[in-house]
Coordinates of N, CA, C and O in Angstrom, one line a residue:
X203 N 96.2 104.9 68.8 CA 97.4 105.0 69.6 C 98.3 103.8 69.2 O 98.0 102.6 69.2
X204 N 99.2 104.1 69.0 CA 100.7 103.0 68.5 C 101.0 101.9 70.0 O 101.7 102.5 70.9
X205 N 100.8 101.0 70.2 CA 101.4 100.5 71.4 C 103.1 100.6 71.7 O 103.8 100.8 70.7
X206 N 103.5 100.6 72.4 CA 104.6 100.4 72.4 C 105.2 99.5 72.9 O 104.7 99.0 73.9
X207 N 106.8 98.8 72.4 CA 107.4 98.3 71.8 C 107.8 97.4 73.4 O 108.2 98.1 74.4
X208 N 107.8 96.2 73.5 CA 107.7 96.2 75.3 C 109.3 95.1 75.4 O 109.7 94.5 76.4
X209 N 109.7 95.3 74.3 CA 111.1 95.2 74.4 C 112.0 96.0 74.7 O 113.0 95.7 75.3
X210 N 111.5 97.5 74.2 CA 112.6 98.2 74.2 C 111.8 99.4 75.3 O 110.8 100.1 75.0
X211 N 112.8 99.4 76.6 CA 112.3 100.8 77.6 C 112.5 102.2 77.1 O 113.0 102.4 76.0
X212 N 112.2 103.0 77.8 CA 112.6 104.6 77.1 C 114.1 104.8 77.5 O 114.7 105.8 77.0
X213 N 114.7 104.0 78.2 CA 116.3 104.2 78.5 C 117.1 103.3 78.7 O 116.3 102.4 79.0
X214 N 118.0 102.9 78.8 CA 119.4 102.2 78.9 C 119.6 102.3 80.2 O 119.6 103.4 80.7
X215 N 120.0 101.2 80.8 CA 121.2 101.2 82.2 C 122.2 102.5 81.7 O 122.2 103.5 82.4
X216 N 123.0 102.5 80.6 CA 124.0 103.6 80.1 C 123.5 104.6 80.4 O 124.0 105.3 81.3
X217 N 122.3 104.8 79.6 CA 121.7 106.5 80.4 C 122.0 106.7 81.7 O 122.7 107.4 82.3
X218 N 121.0 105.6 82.0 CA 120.8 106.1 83.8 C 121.7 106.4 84.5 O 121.5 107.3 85.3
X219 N 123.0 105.7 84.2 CA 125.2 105.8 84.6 C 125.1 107.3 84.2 O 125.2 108.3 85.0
X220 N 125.0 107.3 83.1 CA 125.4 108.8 82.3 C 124.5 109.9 83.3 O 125.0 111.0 83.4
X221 N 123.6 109.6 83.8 CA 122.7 110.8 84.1 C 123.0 110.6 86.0 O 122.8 111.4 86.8
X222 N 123.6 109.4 86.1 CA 123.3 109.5 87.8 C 124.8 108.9 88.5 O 125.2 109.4 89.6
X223 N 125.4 107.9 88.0 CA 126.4 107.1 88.7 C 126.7 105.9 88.0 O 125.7 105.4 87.4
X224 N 127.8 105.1 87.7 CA 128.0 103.6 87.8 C 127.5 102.8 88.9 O 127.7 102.8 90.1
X225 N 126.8 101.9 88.1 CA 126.3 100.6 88.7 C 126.8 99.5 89.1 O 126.8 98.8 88.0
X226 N 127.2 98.7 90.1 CA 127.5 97.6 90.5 C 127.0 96.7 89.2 O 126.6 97.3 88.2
X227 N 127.2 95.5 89.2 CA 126.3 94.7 88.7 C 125.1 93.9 89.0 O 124.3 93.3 88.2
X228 N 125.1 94.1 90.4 CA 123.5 93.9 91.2 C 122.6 95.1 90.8 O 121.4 94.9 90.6
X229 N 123.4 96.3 90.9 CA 122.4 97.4 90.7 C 122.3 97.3 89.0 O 121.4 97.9 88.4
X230 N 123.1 96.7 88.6 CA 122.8 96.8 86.7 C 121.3 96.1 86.2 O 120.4 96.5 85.4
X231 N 121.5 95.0 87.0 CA 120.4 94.3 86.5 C 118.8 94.6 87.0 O 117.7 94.4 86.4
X232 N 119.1 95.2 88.9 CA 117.6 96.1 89.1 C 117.0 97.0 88.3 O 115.8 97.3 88.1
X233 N 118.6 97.4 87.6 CA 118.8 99.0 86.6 C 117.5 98.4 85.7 O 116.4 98.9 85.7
X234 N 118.0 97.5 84.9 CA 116.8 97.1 83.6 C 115.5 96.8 84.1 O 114.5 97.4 83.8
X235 N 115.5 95.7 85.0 CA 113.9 95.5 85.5 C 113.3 97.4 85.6 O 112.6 98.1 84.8
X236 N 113.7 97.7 86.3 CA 113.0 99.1 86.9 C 112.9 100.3 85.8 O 112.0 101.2 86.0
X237 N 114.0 100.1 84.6 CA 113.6 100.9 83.5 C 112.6 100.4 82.6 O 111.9 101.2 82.0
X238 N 112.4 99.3 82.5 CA 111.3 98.9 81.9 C 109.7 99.0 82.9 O 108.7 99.4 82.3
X239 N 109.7 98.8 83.8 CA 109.0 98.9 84.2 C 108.1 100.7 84.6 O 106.9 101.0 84.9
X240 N 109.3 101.4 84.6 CA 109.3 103.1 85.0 C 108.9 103.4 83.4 O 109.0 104.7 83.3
X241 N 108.6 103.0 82.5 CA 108.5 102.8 81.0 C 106.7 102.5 80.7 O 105.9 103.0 80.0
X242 N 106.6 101.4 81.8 CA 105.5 101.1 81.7 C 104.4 102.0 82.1 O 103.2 102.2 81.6
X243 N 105.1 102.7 83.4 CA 104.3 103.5 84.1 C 104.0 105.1 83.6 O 103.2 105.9 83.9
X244 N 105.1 104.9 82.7 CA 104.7 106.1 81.5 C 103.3 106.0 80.8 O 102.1 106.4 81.0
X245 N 103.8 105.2 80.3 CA 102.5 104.5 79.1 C 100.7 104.5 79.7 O 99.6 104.9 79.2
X246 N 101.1 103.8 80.9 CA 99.9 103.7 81.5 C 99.2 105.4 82.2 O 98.1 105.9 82.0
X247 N 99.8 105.7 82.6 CA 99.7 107.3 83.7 C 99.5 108.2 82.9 O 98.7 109.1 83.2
X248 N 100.3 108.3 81.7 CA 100.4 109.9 80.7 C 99.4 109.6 79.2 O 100.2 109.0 78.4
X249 N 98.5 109.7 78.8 CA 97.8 109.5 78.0 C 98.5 109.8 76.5 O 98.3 109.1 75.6
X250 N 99.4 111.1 76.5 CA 99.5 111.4 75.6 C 101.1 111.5 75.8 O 101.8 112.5 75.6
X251 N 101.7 110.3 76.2 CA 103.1 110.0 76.2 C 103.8 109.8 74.5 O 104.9 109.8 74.0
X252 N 102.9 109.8 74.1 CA 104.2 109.6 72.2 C 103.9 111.0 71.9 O 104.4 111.2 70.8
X253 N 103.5 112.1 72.2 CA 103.9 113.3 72.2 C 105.2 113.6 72.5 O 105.8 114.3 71.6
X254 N 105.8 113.3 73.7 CA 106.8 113.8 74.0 C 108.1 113.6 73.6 O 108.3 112.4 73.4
X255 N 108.9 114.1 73.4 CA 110.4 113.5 72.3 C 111.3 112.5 73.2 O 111.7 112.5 74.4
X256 N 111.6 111.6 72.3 CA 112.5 110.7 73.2 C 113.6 110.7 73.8 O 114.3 109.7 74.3
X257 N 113.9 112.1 73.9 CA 114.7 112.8 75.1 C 114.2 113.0 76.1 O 114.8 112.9 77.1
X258 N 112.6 113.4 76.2 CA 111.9 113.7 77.4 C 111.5 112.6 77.9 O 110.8 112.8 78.9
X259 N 111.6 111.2 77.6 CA 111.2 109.9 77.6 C 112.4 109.2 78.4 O 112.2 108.5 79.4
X260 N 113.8 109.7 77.8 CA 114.7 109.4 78.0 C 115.0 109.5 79.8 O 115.2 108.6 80.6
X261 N 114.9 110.9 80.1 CA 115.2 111.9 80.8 C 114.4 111.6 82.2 O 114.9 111.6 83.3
X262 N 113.2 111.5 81.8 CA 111.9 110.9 83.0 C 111.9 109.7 83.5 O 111.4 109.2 84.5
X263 N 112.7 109.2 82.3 CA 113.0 107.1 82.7 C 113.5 106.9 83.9 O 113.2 106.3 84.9
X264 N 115.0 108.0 83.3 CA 116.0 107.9 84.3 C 115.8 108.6 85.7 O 116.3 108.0 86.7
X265 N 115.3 109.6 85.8 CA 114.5 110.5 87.0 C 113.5 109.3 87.8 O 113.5 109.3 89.1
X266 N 113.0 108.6 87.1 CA 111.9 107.4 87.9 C 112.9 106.5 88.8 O 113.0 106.1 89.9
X267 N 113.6 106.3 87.3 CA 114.1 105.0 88.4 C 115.6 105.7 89.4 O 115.9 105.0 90.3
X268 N 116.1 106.3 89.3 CA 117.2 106.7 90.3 C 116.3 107.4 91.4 O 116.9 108.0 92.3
X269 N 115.1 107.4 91.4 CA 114.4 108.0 92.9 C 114.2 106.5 93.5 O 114.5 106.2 94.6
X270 N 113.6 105.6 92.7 CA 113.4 104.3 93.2 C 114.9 103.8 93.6 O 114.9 103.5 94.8
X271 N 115.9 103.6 93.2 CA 117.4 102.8 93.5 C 118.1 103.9 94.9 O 118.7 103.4 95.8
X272 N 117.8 105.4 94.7 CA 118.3 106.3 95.5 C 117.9 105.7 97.0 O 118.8 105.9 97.9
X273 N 116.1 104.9 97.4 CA 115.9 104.9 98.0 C 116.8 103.7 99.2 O 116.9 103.6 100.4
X274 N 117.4 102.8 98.2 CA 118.8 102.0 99.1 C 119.8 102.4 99.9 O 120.4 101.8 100.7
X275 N 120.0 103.6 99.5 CA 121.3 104.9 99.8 C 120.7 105.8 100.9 O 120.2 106.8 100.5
X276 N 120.7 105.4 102.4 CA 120.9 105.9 103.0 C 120.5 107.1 103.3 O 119.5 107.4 103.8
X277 N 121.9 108.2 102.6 CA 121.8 109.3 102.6 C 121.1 110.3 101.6 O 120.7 111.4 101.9
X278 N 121.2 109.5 100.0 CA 121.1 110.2 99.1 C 119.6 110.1 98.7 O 119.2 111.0 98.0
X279 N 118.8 109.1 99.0 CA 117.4 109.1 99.1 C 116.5 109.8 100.1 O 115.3 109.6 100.0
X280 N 117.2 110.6 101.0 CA 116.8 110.7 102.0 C 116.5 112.3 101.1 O 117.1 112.9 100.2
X281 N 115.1 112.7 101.8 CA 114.6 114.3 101.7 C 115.1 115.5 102.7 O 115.3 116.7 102.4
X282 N 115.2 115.0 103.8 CA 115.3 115.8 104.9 C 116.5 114.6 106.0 O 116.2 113.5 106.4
X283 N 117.7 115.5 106.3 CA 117.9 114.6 107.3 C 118.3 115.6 108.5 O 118.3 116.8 108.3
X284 N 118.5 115.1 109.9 CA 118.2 115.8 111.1 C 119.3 115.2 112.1 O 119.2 113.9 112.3
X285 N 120.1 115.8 112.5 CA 121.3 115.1 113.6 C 121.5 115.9 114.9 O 122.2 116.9 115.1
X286 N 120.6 115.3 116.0 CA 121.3 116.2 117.1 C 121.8 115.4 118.1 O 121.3 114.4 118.5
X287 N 123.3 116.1 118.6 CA 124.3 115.1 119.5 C 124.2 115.1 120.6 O 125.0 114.5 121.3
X288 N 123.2 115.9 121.4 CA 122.4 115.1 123.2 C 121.2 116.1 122.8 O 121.3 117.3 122.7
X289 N 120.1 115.2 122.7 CA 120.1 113.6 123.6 C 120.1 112.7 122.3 O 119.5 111.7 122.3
X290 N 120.6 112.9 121.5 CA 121.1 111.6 120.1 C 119.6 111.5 119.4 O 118.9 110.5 119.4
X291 N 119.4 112.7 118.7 CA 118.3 112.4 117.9 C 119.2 112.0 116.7 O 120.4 112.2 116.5
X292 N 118.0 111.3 115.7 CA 118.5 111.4 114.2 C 117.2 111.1 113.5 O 116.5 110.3 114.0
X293 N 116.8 111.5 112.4 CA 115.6 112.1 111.6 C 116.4 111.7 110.7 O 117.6 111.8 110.6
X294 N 115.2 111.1 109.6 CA 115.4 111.1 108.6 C 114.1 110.5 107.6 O 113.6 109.4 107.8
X295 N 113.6 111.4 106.4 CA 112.6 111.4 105.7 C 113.0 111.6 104.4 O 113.7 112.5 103.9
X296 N 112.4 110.5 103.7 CA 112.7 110.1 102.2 C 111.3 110.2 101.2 O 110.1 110.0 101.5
X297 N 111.9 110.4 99.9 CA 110.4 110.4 99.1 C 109.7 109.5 98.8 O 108.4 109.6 98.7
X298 N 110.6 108.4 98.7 CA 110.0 107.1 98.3 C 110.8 105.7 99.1 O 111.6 104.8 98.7
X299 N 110.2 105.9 100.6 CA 111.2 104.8 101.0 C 111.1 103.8 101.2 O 111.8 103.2 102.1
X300 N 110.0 102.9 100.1 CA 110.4 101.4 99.9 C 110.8 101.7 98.4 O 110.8 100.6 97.7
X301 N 111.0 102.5 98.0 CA 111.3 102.5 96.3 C 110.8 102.3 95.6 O 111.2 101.4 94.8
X302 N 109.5 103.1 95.4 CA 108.5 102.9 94.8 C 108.5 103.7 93.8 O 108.6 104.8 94.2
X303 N 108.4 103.6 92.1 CA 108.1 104.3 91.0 C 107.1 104.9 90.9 O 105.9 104.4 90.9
X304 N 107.4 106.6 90.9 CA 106.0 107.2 90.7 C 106.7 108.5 90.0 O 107.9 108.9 90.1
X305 N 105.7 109.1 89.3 CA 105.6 110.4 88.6 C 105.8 111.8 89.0 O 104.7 112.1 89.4
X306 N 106.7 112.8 89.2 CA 106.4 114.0 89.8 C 105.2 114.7 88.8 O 105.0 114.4 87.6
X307 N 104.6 115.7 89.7 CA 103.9 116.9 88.5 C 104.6 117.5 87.6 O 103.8 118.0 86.7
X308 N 106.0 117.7 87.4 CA 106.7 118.2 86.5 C 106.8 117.2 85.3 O 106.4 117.4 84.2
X309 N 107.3 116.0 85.7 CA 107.7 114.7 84.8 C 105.8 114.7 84.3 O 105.9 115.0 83.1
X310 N 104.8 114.6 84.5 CA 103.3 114.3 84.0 C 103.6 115.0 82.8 O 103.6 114.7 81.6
X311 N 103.8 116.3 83.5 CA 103.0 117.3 82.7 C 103.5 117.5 81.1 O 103.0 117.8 80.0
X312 N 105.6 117.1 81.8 CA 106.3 116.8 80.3 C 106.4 115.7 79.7 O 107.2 115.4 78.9
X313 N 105.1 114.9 80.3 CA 105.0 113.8 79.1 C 103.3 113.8 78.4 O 102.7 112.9 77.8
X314 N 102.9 114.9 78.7 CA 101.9 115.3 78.3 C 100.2 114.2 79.2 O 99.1 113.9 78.8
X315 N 100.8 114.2 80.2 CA 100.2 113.2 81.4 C 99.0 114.3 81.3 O 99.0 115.2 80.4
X316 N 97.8 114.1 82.8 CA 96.8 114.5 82.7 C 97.1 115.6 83.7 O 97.3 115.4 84.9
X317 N 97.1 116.5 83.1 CA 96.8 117.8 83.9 C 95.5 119.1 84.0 O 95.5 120.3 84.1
X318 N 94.7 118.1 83.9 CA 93.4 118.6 83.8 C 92.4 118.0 83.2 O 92.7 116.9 82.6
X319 N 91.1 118.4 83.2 CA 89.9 117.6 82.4 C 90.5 116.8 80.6 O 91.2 117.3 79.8
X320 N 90.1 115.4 80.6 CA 90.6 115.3 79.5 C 89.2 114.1 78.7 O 88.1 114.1 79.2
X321 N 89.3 113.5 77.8 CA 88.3 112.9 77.3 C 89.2 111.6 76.6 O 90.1 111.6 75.8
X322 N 88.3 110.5 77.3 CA 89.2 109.0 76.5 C 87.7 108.4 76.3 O 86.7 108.6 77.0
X323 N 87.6 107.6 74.8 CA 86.9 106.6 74.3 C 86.6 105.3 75.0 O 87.5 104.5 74.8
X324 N 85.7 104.9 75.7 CA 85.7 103.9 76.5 C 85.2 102.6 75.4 O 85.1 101.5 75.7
X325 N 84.8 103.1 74.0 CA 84.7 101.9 73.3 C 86.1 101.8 71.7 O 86.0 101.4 70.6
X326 N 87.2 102.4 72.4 CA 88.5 101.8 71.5 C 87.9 102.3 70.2 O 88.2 101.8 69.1
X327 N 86.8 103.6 70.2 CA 87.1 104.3 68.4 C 87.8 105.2 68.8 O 87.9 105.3 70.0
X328 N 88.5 106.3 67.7 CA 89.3 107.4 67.5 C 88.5 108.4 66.9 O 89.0 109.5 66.6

């Protein structure tokens, strides 16, 4: 397996803009820590992540981390929200609401993650 490159994440702040919103400059710079790190979590979780094209690399980066940044936003992080005006309820349930980076089963499966029985070398031969 090729290690990868731990300079370079699977996406750009640019992407992430292009695929979700402009960024503050506070949110620019969480933008990089969290793509790199939503990169990492590739690497580690999907076994057979250099299968997938670096569009689908691209694509999943960005889906990671705007569920993690979404979770600052109130409304747009939020899964379910609930408003009733007597007796003043308000509800509200999010996916990830300390903003935690994690994988859906769709993003696994298209990074060739484990979706069933699989077989790894525990002594590093091929």
């Amino acid at each position: 397996m090729v290690a990868p490159d731990p300079e370079l994440p699977f996406a750009t702040v640019s992407d992430l803009e292009s695929r979700w919103r402009s960024l503050s400059k506070d949110e620019h710079t969480r933008a990089e820590a969290l793509l790199d790190d939503a990169s990492g979590l590739i690497v580690d979780t999907c076994p057979r992540w250099e299968q997938a094209s670096p569009a689908t690399l691209r694509r999943v980066t960005c889906s990671v981390v705007r569920r993690a940044m979404a979770a600052d936003d109130e409304d747009i992080g939020a899964t379910s929200l609930m408003d009733t005006t007597g007796p003043f309820t308000t509800q509200r349930a999010y996916s990830s609401p300390a903003g935690d980076l994690f994988l859906t089963k769709a993003e696994k499966a298209a990074l060739g993650g484990v979706t069933g029985a699989f077989e790894t070398s525990l002594l590093g031969l091929t």
